[in-house]
Coordinates of C-alpha atoms in Angstrom, one line a residue:
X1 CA 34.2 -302.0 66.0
X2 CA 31.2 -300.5 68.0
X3 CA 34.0 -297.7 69.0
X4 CA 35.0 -296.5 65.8
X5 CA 31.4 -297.1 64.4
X6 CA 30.5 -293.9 66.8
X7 CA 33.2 -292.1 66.1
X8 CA 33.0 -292.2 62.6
X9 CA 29.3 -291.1 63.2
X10 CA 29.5 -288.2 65.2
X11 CA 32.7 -287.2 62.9
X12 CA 30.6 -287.2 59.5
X13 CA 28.2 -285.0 61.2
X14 CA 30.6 -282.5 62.1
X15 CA 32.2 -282.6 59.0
X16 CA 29.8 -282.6 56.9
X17 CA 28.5 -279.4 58.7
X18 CA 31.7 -277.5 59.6
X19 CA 32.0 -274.9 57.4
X20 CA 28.5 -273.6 58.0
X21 CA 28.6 -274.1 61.6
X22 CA 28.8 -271.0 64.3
X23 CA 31.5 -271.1 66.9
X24 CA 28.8 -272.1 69.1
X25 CA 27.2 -274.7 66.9
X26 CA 31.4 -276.2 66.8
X27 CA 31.6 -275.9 70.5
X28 CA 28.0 -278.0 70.9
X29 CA 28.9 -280.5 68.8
X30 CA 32.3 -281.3 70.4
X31 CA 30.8 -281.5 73.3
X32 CA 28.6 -283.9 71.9
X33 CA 31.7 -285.6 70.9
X34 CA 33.2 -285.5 74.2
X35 CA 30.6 -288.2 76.0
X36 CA 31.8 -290.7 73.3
X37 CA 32.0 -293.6 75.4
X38 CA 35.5 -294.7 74.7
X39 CA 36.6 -297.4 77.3
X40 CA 39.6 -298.1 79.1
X41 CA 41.6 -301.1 79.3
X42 CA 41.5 -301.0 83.8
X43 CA 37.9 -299.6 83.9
X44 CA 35.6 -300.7 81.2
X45 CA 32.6 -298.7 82.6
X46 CA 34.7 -295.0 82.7
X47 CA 33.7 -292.7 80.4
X48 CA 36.1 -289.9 79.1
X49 CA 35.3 -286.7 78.5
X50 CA 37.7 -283.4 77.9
X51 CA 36.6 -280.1 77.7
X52 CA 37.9 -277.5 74.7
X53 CA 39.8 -275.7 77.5
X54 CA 41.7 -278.4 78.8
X55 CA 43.2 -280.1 75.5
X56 CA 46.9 -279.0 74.9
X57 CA 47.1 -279.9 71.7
X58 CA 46.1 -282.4 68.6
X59 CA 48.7 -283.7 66.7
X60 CA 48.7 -286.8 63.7
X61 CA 50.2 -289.9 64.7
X62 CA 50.9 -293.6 63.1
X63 CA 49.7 -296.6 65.5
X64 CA 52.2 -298.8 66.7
X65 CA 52.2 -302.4 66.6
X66 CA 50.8 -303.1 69.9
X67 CA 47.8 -301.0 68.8
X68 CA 47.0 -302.6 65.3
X69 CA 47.0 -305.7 67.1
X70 CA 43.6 -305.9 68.8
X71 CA 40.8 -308.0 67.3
X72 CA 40.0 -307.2 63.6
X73 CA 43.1 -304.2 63.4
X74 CA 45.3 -307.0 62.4
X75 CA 43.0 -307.9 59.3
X76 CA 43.6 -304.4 58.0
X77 CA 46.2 -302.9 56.2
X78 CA 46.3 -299.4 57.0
X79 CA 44.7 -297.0 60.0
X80 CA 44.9 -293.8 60.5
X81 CA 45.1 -292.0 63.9
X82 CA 45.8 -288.9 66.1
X83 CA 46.6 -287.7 69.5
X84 CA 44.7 -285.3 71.4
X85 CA 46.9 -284.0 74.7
X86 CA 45.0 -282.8 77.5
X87 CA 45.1 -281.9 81.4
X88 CA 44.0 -285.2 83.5
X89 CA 42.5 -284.3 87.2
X90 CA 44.8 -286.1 89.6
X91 CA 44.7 -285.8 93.3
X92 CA 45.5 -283.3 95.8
X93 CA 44.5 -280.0 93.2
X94 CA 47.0 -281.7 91.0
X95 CA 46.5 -281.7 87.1
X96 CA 49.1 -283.6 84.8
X97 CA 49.1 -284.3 80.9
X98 CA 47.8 -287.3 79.1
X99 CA 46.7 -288.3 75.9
X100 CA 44.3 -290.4 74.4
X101 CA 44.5 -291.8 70.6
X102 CA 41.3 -292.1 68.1
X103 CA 41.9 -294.3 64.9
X104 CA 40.0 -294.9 61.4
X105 CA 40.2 -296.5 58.3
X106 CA 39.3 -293.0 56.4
X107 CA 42.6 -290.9 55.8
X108 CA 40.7 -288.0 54.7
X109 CA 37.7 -288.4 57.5
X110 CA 40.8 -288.6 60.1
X111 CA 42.5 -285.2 58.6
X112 CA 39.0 -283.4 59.0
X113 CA 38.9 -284.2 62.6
X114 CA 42.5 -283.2 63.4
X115 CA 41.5 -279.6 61.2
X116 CA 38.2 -279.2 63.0
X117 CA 39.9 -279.9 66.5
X118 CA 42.9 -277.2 65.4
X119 CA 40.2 -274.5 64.4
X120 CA 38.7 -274.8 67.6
X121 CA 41.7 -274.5 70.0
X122 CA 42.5 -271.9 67.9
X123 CA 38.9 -270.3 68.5
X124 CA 40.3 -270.2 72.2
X125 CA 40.3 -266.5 73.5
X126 CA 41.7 -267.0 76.2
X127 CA 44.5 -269.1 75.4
X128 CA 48.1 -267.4 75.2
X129 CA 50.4 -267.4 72.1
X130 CA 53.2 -265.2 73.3
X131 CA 54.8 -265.9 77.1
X132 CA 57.7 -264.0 79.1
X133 CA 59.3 -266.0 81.0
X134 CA 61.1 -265.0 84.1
X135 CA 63.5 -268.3 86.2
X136 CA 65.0 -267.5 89.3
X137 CA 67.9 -270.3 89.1
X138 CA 68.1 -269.6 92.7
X139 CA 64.3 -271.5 93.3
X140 CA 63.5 -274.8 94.4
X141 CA 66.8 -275.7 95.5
X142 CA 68.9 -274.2 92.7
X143 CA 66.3 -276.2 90.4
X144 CA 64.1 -273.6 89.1
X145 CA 65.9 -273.4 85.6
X146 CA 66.0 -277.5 85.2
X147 CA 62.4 -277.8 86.2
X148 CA 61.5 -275.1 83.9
X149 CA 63.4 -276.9 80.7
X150 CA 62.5 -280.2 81.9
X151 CA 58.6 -279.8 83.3
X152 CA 57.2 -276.3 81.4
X153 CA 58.9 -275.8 78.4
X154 CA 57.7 -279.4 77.0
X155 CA 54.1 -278.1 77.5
X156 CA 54.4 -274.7 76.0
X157 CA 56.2 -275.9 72.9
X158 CA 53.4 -278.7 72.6
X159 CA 50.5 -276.1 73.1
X160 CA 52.2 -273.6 70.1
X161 CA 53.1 -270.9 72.9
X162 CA 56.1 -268.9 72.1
X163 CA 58.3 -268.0 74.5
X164 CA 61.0 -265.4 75.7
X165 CA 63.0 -266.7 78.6
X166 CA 64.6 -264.4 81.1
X167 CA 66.8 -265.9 83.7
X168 CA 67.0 -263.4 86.7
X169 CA 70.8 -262.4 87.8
X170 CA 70.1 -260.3 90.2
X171 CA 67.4 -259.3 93.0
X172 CA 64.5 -256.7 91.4
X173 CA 66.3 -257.9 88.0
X174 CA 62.2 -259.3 86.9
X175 CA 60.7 -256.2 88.3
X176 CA 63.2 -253.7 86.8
X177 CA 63.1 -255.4 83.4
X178 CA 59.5 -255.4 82.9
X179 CA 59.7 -251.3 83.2
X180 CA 61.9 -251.7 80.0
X181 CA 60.9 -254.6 77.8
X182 CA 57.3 -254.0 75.5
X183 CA 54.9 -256.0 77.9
X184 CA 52.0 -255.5 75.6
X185 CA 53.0 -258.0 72.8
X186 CA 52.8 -260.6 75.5
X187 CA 49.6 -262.2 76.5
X188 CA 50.9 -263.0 80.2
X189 CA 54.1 -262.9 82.0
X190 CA 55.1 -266.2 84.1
X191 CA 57.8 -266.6 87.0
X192 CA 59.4 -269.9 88.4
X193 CA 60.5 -269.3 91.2
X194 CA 59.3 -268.5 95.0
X195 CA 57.2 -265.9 96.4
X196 CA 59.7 -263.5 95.8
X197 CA 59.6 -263.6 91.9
X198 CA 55.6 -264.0 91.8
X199 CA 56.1 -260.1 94.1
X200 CA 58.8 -258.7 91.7
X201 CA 56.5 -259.8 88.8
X202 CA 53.8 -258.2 90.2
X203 CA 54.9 -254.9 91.1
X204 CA 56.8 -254.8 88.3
X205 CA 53.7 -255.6 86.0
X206 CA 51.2 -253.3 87.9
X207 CA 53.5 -250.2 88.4
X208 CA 54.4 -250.4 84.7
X209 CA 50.7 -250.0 83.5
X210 CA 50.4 -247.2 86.3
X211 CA 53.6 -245.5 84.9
X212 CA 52.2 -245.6 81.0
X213 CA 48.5 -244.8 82.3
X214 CA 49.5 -241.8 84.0
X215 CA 49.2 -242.6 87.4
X216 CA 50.8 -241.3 90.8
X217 CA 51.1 -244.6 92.8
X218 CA 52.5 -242.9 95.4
X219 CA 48.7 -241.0 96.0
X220 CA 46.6 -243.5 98.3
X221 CA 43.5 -241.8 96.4
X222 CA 44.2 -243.3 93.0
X223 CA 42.5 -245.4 91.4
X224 CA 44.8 -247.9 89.3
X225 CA 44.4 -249.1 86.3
X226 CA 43.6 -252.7 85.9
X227 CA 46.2 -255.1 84.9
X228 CA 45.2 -257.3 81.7
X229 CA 48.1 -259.2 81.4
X230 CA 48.3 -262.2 83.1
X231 CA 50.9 -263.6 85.6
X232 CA 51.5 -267.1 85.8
X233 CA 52.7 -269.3 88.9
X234 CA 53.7 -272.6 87.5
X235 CA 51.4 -274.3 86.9
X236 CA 49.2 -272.5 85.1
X237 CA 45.7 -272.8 83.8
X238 CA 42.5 -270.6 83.1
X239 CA 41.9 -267.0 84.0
X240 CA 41.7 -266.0 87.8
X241 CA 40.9 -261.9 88.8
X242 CA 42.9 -261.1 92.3
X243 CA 42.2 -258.3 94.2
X244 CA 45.7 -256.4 95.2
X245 CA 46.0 -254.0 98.2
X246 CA 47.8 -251.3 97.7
X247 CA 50.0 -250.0 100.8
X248 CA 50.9 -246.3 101.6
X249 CA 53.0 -244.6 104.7
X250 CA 52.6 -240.0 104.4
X251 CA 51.4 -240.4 100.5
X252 CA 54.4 -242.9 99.4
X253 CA 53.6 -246.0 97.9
X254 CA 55.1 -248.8 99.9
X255 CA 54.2 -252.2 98.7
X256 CA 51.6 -254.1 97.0
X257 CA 49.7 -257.0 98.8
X258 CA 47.4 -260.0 97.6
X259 CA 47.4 -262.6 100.9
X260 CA 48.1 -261.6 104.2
X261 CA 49.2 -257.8 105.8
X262 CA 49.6 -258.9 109.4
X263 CA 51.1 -256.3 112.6
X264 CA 52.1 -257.9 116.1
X265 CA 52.0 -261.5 116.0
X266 CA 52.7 -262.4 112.1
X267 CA 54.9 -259.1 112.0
X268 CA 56.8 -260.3 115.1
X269 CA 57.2 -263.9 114.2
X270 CA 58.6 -262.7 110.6
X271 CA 60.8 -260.1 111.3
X272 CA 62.5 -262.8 114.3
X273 CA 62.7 -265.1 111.7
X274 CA 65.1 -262.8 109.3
X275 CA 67.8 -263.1 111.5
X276 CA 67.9 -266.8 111.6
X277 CA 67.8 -267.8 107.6
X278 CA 70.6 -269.8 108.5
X279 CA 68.0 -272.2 110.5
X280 CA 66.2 -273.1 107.1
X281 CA 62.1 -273.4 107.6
X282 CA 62.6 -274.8 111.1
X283 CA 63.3 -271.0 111.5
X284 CA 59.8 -270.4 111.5
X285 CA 59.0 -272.6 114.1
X286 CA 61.3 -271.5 116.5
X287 CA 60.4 -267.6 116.5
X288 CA 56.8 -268.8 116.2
X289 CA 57.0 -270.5 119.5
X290 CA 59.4 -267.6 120.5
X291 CA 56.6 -264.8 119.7
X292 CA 54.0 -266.7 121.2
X293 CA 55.4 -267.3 124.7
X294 CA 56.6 -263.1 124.4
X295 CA 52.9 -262.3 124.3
X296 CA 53.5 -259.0 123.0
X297 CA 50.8 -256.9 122.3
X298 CA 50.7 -253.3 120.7
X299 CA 48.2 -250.3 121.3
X300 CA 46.7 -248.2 118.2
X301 CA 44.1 -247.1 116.4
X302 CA 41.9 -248.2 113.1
X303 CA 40.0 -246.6 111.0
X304 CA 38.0 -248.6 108.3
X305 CA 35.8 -248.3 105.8
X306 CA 33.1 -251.3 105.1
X307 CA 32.5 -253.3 101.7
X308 CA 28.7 -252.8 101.4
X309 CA 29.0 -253.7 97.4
X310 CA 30.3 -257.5 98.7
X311 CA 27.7 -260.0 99.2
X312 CA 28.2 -262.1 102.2
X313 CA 30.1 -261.8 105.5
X314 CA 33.5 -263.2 107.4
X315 CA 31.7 -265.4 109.4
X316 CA 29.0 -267.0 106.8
X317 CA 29.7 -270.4 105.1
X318 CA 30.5 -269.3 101.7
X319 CA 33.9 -270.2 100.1
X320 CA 35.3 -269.0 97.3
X321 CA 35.7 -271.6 94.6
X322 CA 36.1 -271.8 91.4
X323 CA 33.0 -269.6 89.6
X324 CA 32.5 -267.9 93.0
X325 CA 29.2 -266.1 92.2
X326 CA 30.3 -264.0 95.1
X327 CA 33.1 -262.5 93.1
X328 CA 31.3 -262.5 89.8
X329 CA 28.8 -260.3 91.3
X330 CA 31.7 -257.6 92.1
X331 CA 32.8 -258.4 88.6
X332 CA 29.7 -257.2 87.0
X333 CA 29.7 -254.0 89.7
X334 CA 33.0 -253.2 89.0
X335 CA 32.1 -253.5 84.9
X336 CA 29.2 -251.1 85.5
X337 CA 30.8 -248.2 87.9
X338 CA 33.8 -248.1 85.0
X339 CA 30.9 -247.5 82.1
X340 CA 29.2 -244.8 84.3
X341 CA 32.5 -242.8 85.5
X342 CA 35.5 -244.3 83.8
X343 CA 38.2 -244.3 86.8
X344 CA 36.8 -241.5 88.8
X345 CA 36.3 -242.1 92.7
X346 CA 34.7 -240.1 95.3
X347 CA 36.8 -240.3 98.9
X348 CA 34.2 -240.1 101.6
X349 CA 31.6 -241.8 99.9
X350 CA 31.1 -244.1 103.0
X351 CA 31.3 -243.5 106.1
X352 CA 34.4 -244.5 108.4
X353 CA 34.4 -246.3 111.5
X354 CA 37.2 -245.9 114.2
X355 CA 38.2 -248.6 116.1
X356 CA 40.9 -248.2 119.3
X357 CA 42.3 -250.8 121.9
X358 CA 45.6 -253.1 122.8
X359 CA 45.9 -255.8 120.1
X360 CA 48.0 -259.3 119.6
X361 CA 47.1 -259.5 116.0
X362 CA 46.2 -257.4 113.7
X363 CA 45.5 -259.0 109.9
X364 CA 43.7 -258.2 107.3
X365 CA 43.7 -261.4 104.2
X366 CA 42.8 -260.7 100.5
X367 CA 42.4 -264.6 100.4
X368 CA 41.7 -267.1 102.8
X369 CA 45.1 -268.0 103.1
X370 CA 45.0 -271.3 103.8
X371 CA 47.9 -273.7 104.1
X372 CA 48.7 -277.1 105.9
X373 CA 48.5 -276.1 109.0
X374 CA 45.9 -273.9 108.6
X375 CA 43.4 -276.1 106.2
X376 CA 40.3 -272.9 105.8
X377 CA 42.9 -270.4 106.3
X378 CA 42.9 -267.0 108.6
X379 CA 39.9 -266.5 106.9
X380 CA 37.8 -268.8 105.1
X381 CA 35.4 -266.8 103.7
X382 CA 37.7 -264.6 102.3
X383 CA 37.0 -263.8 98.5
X384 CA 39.6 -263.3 95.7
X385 CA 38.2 -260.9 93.7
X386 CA 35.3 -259.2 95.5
X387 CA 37.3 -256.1 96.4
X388 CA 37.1 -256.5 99.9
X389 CA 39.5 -257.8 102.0
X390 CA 38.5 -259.2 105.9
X391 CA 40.1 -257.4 108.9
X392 CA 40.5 -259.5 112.0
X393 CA 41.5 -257.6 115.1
X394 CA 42.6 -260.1 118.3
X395 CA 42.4 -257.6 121.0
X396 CA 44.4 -258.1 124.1
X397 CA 43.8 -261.7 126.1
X398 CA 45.7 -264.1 128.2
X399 CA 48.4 -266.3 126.8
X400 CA 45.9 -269.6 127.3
X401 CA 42.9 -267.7 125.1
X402 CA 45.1 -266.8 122.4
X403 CA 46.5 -270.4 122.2
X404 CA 42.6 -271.2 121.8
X405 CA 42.3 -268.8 119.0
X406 CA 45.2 -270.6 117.1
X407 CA 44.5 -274.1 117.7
X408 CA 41.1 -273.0 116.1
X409 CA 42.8 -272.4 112.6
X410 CA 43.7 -276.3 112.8
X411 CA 39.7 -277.8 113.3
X412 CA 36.5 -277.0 112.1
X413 CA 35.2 -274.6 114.4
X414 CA 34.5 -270.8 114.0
X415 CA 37.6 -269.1 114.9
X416 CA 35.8 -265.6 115.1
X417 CA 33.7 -267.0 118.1
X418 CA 35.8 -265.4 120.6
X419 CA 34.9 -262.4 122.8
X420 CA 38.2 -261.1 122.0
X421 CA 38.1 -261.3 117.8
X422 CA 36.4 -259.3 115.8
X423 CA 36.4 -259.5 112.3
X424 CA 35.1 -257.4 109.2
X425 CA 35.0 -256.7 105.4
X426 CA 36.1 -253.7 104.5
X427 CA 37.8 -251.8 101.2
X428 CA 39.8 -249.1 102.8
X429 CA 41.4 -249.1 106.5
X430 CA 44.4 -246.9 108.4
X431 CA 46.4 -248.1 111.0
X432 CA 48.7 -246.5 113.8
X433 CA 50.2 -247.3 116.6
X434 CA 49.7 -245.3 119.6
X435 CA 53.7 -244.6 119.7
X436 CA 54.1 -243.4 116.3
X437 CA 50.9 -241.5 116.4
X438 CA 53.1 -239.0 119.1
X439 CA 55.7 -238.9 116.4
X440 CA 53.8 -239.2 113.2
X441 CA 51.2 -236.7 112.7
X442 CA 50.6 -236.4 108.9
X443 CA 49.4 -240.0 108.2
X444 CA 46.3 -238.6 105.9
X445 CA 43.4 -236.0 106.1
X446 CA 40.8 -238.7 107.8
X447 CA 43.1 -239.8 109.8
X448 CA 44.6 -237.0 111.3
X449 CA 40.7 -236.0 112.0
X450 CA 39.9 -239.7 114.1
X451 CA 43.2 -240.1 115.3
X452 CA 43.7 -236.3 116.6
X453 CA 40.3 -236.5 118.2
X454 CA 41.3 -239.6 119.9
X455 CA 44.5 -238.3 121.7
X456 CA 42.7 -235.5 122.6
X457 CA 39.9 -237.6 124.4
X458 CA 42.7 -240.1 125.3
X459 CA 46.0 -238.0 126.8
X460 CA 46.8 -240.9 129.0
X461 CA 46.6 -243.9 127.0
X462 CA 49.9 -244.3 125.7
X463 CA 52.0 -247.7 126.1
X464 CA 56.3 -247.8 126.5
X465 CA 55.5 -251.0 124.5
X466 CA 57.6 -250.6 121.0
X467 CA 56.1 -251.1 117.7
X468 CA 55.7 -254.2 115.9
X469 CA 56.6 -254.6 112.0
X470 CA 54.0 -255.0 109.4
X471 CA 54.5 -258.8 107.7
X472 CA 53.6 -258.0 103.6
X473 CA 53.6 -260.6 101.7
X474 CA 56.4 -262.6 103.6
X475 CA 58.7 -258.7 103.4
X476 CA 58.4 -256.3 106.6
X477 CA 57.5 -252.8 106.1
X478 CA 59.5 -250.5 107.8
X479 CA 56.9 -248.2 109.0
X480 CA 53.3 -249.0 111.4
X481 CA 51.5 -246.1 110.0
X482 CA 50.2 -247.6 107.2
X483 CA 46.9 -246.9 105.0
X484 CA 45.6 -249.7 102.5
X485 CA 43.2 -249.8 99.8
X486 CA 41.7 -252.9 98.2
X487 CA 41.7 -252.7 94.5
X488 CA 39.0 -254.9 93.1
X489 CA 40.0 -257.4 90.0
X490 CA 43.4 -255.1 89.8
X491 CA 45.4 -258.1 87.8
X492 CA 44.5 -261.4 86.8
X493 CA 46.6 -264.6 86.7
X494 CA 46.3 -268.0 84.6
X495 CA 44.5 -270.1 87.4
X496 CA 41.4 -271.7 87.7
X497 CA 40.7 -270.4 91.4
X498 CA 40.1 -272.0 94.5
X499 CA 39.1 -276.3 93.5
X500 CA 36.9 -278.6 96.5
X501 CA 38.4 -282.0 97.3
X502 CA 36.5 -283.8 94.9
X503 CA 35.8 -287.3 96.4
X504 CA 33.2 -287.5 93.6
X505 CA 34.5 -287.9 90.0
X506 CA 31.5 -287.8 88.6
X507 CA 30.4 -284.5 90.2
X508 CA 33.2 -283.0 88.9
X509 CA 33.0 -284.1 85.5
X510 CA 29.3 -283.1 84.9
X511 CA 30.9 -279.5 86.8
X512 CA 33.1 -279.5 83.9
X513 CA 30.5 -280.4 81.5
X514 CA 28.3 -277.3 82.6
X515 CA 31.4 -274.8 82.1
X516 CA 32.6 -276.5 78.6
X517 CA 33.2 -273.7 76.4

């Protein structure tokens, strides 16, 4: 009885108080609530405790014989009880849904909890009430729409979220349709599918908000507008800003990017692996291998500008996890340059630095794209949302240093500390290649200023060595004359950003505690 004897405690107190309480006052009290010791059967010392954010839902419920039958509950003749669903922490980043049941002998003190619960879920800004849904049946092994049905829909129709399902027919069909349907009664737009949909979605989303705000996205000046509807990746969660790089070749909008842009070695390796889809993933591997033992490499020129409004550096120690101060900071920058001058931004503000050689790699990461080969990524202080993204140039070396340099993305030692890489942050950069810049001369009015100046000082320089192709995304652009622009915060997704390996439960939970809301 020492159970419900606290819960019926804390619940008077609520009660009796609730329709005078702020939404604050609610929110401090249920978290009050939520370090009611309530014990489980395997480990009688855990202690449970579920934020506001992460319950699903709260539903009524009528105990079952197995439950009335536990010490005194047998003695009495009626209970009354409800549900409350919510996301359980498993391993690996993995969160899955679980429930836990609360029971009392007072119908109307039960029905006051479940309505005090309800008002605050409903008290949840940030929580969506209208999804579109867009399955490529094509996805996970022909399984996209069965998973969907089977795995998603469950959730949403437990969590009250309305839904209208598109299944795509068609390559582009996601992107093209969301230039037609009315985006803005929906609260966020989710994919199932591969990286293909999640691009479609999100050229389609951004480039509809450009086309109804006005703007040319075909002028590398522009500043976009920023996306406010969010895109979900199964699964979802809370809200994540992502900085998107925008791509440009001679003023034409080319593609948008929000992991890797990578010429020579990740350009090579992907466009080898096009031609051999019928190998599968092993595909990768082999033209992997294949490009490495070519040892291509590809002469050009770079001109960047660097992200002095970022805090921190490539090379320092400073992650970005979930409630990155890093990327909080830029938050609150980019909030106050909007209230000063709206959307208005001066070109040539900062000065640009011009950078010329014979490279093997040239990559610049929005993210730290990690992955299990790569654990910290091509970058691991790379930032989501801190409207930078970190250029890393692998200048020309012998085949045994640049098998160094790779093997280094698989330890724990700084892959930048070669005499041959160089990496920086910047928010702007230009690219070509010293055999397009003979044919290509109109690539932008700064560029046409550092690269003309460096032919001139340079007549001799140029390379028979053909041009590589830039990897986007996982999609090859056609052209190497490229110029990109980071767009700080441009869209936002349901996520809850970069999560440690938490080896310490109760760390975590007092985290979670801390940003209860």
């Amino acid at each position: 009885m020492e159970i419900l004897e606290q819960v019926q405690e804390k619940a008077t107190k609520l009660v009796k108080g609730l329709e005078h309480m702020s939404y604050e006052e609610k929110c401090s009290c249920l978290k009050d609530f939520g370090k009611l010791d309530v014990k489980s059967e395997n480990k009688r010392d855990e202690n449970c405790f579920v934020p506001i954010s992460e319950i699903i839902a709260v539903e009524e419920t009528e105990l079952n014989k197995k439950q009335r039958n536990i010490g005194r509950w047998q003695k009495m003749t009626k209970l009354h009880a409800f549900i409350v669903y919510y996301m359980k922490k498993a391993r690996n980043h993995r969160w899955r849904c679980s429930d836990v049941t609360f029971w009392c002998v007072d119908e109307h003190l039960c029905n006051q909890w479940i309505q005090a619960l309800k008002e605050l879920l409903e008290m949840q800004k940030s929580r969506p009430k209208q999804l579109l849904v867009y399955i490529n049946p094509y996805g996970g092994k022909r399984q996209g729409k069965r998973i969907y049905e089977q795995k998603v829909a469950p959730l949403f129709n437990l969590a009250s979220i309305s839904t209208d399902v598109v299944v795509t027919e068609h390559a582009n069909h996601a992107k093209d349709n969301l230039f037609e349907v009315n985006i803005y009664k929906y609260d966020g737009v989710v994919c199932v599918g591969g990286d293909g949909m999640f691009s479609e979605v999100m050229h389609g989303l951004i480039g509809r908000i450009q086309k109804d705000s006005g703007i040319d996205q075909n002028n590398p000046k522009a500043s976009l507008v920023q996306c406010n509807i969010r895109i979900g990746i199964i699964p979802a969660g809370d809200c994540q800003p992502l900085d998107v790089s925008s791509v440009h070749h001679n003023n034409t909008f080319l593609k948008y990017s929000v992991s890797l842009l990578g010429y020579g070695f990740y350009g090579d390796i992907l466009k080898d692996s096009e031609k051999k889809r019928w190998m599968g993933p092993m595909r990768y591997d082999y033209s992997g291998f294949k490009t490495f033992l070519s040892h291509h490499y590809y002469e050009g020129t770079i001109a960047y500008q660097p992200a002095k409004h970022t805090l921190g550096s490539p090379r320092d120690k400073d992650s970005c996890r979930t409630g990155c101060y890093i990327c909080k900071k830029s938050e609150q920058q980019l909030a106050e340059q909007h209230k000063e001058c709206g959307l208005k931004h001066e070109e040539g503000e900062e000065e640009w630095k011009v950078i010329k050689g014979k490279f093997l790699a040239i990559n610049a990461v929005n993210m730290s794209c990690a992955c299990p080969r790569s654990p910290k990524g091509l970058s691991p202080a790379a930032h989501l949302a801190d409207g930078s993204a970190d250029l890393i140039l692998v200048r020309k070396c012998s085949r045994f240093d640049f098998l160094r340099y790779l093997v280094r993305h698989t330890n724990q030692d700084d892959q930048f500390d070669f005499p041959f890489v160089d990496v920086y942050r910047v928010k702007s950069f230009q690219f070509i290649s010293k055999l397009s810049e003979d044919n290509e001369s109109n690539v932008m009015d700064i560029g046409k200023k550092h690269f003309g100046q460096f032919c001139r000082d340079h007549p001799a320089c140029c390379c028979n060595i053909v041009n590589s192709t830039w990897n986007c995304d996982g999609e090859t652009l056609d052209s190497s004359a490229i110029e990109v622009r980071v767009h700080c915060q441009l869209m936002k997704l349901f996520a809850r950003g970069i999560e440690e390996n938490c080896k310490d439960e109760a760390s975590y939970s007092q985290n979670s505690a801390e940003q209860l809301l």
